[in-house]
Short mmCIF file of C-alpha atoms and ligand atoms in Angstrom, two decimals:
data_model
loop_
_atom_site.label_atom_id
_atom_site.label_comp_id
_atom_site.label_asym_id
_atom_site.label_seq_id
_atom_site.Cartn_x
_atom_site.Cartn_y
_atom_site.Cartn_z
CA UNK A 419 -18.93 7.80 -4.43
CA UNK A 420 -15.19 8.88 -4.97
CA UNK A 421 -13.96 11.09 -2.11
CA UNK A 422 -11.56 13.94 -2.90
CA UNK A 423 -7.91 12.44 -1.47
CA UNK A 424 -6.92 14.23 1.48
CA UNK A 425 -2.83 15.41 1.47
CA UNK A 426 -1.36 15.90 4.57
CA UNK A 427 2.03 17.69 4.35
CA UNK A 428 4.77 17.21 7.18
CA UNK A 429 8.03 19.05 7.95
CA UNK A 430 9.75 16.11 8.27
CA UNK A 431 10.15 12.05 8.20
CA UNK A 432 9.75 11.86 11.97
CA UNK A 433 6.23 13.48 11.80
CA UNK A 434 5.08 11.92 8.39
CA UNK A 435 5.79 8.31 10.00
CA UNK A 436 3.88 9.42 13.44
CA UNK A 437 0.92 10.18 11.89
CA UNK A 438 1.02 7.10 9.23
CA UNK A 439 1.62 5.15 12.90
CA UNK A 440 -1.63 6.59 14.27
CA UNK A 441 -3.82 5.92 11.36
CA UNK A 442 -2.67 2.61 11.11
CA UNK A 443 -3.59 1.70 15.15
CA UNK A 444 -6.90 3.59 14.61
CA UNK A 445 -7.64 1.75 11.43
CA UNK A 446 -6.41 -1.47 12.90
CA UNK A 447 -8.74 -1.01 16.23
CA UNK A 448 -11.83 0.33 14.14
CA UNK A 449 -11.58 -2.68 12.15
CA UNK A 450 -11.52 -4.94 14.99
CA UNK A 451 -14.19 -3.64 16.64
CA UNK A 452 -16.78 -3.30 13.65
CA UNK A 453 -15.87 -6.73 12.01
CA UNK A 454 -13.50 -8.67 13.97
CA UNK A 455 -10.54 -8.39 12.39
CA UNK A 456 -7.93 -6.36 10.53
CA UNK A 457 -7.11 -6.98 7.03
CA UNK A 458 -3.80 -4.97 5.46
CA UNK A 459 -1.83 -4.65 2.60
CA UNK A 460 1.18 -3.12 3.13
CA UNK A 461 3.86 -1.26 0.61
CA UNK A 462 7.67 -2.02 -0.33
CA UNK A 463 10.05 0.53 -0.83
CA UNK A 464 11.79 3.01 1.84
CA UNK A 465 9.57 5.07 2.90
CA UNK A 466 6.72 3.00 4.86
CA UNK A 467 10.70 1.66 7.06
CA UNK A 468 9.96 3.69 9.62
CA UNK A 469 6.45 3.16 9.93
CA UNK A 470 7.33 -0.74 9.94
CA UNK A 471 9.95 0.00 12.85
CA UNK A 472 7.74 1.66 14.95
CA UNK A 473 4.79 -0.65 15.14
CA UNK A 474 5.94 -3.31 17.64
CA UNK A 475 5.01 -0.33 20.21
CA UNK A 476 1.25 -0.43 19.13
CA UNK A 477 -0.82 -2.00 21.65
CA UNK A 478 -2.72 -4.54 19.42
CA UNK A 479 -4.80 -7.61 19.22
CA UNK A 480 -2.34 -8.77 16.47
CA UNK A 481 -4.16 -12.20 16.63
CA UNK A 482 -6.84 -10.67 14.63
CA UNK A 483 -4.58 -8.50 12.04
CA UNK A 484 -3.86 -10.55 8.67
CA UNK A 485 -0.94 -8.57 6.64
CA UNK A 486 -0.84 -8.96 2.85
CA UNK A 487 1.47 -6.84 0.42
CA UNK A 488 0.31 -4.69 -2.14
CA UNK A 489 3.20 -6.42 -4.17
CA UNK A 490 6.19 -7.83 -4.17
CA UNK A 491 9.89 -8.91 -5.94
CA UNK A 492 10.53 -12.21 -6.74
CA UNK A 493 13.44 -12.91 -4.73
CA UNK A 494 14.65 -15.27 -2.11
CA UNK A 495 12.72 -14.22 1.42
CA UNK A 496 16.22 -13.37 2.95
CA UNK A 497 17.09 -11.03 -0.42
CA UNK A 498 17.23 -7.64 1.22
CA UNK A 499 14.98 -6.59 -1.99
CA UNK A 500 11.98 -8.79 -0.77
CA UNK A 501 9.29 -6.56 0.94
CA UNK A 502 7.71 -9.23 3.09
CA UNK A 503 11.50 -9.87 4.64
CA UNK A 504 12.24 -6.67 5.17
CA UNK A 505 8.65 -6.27 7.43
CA UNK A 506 9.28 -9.07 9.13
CA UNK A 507 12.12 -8.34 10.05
CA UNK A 508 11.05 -4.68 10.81
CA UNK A 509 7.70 -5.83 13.37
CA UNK A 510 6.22 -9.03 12.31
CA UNK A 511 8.68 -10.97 13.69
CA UNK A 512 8.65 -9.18 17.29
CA UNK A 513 4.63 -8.96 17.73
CA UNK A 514 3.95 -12.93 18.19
CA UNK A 515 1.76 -13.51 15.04
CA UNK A 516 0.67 -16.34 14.24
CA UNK A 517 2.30 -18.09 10.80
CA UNK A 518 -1.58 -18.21 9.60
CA UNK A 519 -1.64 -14.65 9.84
CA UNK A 520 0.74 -13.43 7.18
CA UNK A 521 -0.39 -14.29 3.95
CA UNK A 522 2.99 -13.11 1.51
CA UNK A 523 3.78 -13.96 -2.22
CA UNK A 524 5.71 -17.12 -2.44
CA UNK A 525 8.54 -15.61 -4.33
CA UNK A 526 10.40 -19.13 -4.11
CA UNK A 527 7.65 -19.96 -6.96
CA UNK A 528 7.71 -18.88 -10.31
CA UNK A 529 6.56 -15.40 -10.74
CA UNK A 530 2.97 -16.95 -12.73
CA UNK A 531 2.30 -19.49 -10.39
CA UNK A 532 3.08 -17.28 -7.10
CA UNK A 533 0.87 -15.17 -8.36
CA UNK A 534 -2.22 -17.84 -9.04
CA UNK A 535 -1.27 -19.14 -5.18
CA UNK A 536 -1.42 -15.27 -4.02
CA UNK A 537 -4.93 -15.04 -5.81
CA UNK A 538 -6.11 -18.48 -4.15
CA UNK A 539 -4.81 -16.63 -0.43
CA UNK A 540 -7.19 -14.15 -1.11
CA UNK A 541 -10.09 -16.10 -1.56
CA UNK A 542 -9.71 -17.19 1.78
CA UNK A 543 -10.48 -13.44 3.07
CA UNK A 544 -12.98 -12.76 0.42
CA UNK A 545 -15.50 -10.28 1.25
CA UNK A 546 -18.55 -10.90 -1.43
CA UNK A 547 -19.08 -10.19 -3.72
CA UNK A 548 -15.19 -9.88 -4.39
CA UNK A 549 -13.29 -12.71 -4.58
CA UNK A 550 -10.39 -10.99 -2.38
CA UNK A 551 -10.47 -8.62 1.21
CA UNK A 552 -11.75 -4.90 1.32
CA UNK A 553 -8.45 -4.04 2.79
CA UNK A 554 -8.88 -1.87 5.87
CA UNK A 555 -6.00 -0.40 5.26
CA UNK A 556 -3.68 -0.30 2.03
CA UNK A 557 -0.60 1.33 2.16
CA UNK A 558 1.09 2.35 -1.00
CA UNK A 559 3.93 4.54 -2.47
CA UNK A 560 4.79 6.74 -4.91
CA UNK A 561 7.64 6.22 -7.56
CA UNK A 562 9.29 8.54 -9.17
CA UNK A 563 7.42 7.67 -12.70
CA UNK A 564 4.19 7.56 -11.04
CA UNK A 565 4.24 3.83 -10.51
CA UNK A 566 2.65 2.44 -7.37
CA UNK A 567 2.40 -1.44 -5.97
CA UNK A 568 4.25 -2.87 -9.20
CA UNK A 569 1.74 -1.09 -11.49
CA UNK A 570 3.90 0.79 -13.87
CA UNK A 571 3.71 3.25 -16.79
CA UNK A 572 2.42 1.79 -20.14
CA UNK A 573 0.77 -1.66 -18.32
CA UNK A 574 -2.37 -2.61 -18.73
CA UNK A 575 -4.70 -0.29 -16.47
CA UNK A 576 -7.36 -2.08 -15.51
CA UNK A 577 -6.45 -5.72 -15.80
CA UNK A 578 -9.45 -7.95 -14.82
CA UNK A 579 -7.41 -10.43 -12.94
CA UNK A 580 -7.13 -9.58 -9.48
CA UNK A 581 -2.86 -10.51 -9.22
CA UNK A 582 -0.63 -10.42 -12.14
CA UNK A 583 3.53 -11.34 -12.53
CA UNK A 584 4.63 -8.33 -14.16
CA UNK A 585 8.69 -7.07 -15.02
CA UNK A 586 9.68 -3.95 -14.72
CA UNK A 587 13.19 -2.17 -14.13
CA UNK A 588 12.47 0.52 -11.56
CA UNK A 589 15.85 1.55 -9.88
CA UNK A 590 18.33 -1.13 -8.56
CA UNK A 591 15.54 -2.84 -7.44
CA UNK A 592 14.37 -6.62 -8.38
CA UNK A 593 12.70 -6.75 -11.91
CA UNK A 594 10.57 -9.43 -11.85
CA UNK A 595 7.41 -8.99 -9.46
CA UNK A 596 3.78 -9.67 -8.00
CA UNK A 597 0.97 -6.94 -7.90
CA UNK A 598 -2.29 -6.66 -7.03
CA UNK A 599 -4.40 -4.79 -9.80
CA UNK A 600 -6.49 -1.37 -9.20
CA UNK A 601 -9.37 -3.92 -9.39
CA UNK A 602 -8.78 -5.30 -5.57
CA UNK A 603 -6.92 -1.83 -4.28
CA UNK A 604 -10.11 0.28 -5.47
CA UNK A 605 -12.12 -1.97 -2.86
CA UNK A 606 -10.09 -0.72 0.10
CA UNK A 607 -11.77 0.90 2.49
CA UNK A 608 -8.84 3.31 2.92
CA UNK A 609 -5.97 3.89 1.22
CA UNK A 610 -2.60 5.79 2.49
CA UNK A 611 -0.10 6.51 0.36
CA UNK A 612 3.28 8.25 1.74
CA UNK A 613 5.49 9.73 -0.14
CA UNK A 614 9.15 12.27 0.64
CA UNK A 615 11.62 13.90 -0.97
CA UNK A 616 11.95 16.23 -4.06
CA UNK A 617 12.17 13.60 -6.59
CA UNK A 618 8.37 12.89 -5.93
CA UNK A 619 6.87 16.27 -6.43
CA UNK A 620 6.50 15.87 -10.28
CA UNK A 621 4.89 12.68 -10.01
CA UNK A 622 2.54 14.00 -6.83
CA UNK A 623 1.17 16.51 -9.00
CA UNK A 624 0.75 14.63 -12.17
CA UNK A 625 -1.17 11.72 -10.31
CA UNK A 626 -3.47 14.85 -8.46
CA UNK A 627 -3.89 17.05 -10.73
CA UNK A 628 -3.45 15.90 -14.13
CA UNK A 629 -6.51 13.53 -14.57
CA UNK A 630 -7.32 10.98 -16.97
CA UNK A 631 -3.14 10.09 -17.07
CA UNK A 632 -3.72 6.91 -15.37
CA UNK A 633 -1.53 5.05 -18.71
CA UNK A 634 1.38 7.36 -17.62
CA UNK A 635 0.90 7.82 -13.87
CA UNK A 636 -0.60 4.40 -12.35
CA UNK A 637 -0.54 5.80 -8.46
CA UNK A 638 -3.67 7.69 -10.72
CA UNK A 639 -5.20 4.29 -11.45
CA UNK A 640 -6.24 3.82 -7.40
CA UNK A 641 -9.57 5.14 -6.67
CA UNK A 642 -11.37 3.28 -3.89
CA UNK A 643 -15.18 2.72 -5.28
CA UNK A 644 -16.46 3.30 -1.75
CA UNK A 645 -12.94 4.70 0.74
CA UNK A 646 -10.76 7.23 1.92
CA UNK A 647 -7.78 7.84 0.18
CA UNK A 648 -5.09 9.85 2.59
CA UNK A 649 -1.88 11.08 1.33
CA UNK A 650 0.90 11.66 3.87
CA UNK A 651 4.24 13.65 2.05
CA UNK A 652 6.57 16.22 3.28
CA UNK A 653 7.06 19.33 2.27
CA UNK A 654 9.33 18.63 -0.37
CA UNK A 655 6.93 16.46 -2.38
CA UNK A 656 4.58 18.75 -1.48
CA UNK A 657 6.52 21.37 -3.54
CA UNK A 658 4.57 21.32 -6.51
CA UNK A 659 0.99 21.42 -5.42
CA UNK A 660 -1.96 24.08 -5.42
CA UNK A 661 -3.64 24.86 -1.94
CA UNK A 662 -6.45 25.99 -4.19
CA UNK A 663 -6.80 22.93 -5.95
CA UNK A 664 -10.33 21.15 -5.73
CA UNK A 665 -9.11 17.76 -7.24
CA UNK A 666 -7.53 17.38 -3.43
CA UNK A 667 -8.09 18.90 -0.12
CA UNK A 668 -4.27 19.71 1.59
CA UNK A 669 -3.87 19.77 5.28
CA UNK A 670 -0.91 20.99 6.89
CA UNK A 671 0.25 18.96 9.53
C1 LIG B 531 8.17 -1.53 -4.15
C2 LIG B 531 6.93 -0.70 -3.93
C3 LIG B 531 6.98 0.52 -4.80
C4 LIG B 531 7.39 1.66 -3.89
C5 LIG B 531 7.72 2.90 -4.71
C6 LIG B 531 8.25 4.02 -3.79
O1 LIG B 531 8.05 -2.76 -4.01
O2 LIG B 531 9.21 -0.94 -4.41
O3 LIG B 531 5.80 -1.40 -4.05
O4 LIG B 531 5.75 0.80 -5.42
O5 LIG B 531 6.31 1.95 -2.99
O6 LIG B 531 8.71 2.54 -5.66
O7 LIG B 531 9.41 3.54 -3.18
P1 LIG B 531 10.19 4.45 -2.10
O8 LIG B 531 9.30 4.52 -0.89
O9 LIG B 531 11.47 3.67 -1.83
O10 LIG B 531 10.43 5.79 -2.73
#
């Protein structure tokens, strides 16, 4: 059954990145308890920074948390455009995990065969009768056009692989990428997306409000078959949308 997405709307950064921190700990310790471990994919971009910062004050059994990424650029691990360097730089590298515990996209590959080797990593999580993790926890972002992961306007929507190399020029950032597909993020069992700033108000309410634009908008495209799906912005990207609305339910915060 889809659930409505909750929005939660923040004054500012600090606040937006406390409560992402708090969701993430309770996820990570529900998780735990229920099934034994914690399985995560976690966004690139600026926004989830903070969030990344502040985590080496959770109290956690990080033994039992395995981090994926929802995608990544295919550049060298100590590129400051790679997503897995900049988190584990950011926490992973000051919590004690174990190697075995990390499972990111071997961008020294090429972009093809790191993504058949990130495909084969997720078979090792599987959770039938998918062939990949229900992720606990997936964090995503917003672009400006809508995009989210590397899922961009005009690709394919509903690929039925479960990783696919894709290019796309998005900013100053890398081109040539790793995603996971709407097939494995619409198995999550929750889903938090966090997005700031002005520049993301148009897309916000396109990928809310405008249904059936999930060609245009792909942030549209994630719909967890059976989880929550929690938006954290501020009030900026919050800007364009209607507390009446009853395609999502917003919370102030
Ligand atoms: C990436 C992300 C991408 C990001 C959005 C928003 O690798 O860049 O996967 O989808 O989440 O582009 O980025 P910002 O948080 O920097 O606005």
């Amino acid at each position: 059954m889809l659930n409505i997405p909750v929005v939660r709307v923040f004054s500012n950064a600090d606040q937006l990145t406390d409560a992402a921190f708090q969701i993430f700990v309770e996820s990570a310790h529900l998780s735990i308890r229920e099934r034994g471990r914690f399985v995560t994919a976690l966004a690139g971009g600026n926004t989830p920074r903070m969030l990344y910062e502040k985590l080496p004050q959770a109290v956690l059994e990080w033994n039992k948390m395995f981090f994926f990424w929802g995608d990544e650029r295919c550049v060298p691990v100590s590129d400051e455009g790679n997503s897995y360097g900049l988190v584990f730089k950011a926490f992973l590298s000051k919590v004690g995990l174990p190697a075995k515990n990390i499972l990111r996209v071997e961008t020294e590959l090429e972009p093809d065969e790191a993504a058949r080797r990130y495909a084969e990593s997720l078979t090792q999580f599987a959770d039938p009768p998918y062939n990949w993790p229900r992720f606990d926890l997936t964090l995503l972002g917003l672009g400006n056009d809508g995009h989210t992961a590397s899922l961009f306007p005009g690709s394919v929507v509903d690929p039925q692989e479960p990783v696919v190399a894709v290019t796309a020029n998005y900013e100053e950032r890398p081109a040539r990428r790793v995603t996971l597909t709407p097939k494995v993020f619409n198995s999550s069992r929750k889903v938090l997306f966090m997005a700031a700033g002005r520049s993301k108000a148009v897309p916000l309410r396109g990928v809310l409000s405008d249904l059936n634009k999930m060609a245009d908008l792909p942030a549209q495209r994630i719909r967890p078959i059976d989880g929550e799906v929690i938006w954290l912005v501020d009030q900026e990207a919050a800007g364009l949308l209607n507390i009446d609305s009853n395609h999502y339910q917003i919370r102030s915060s």
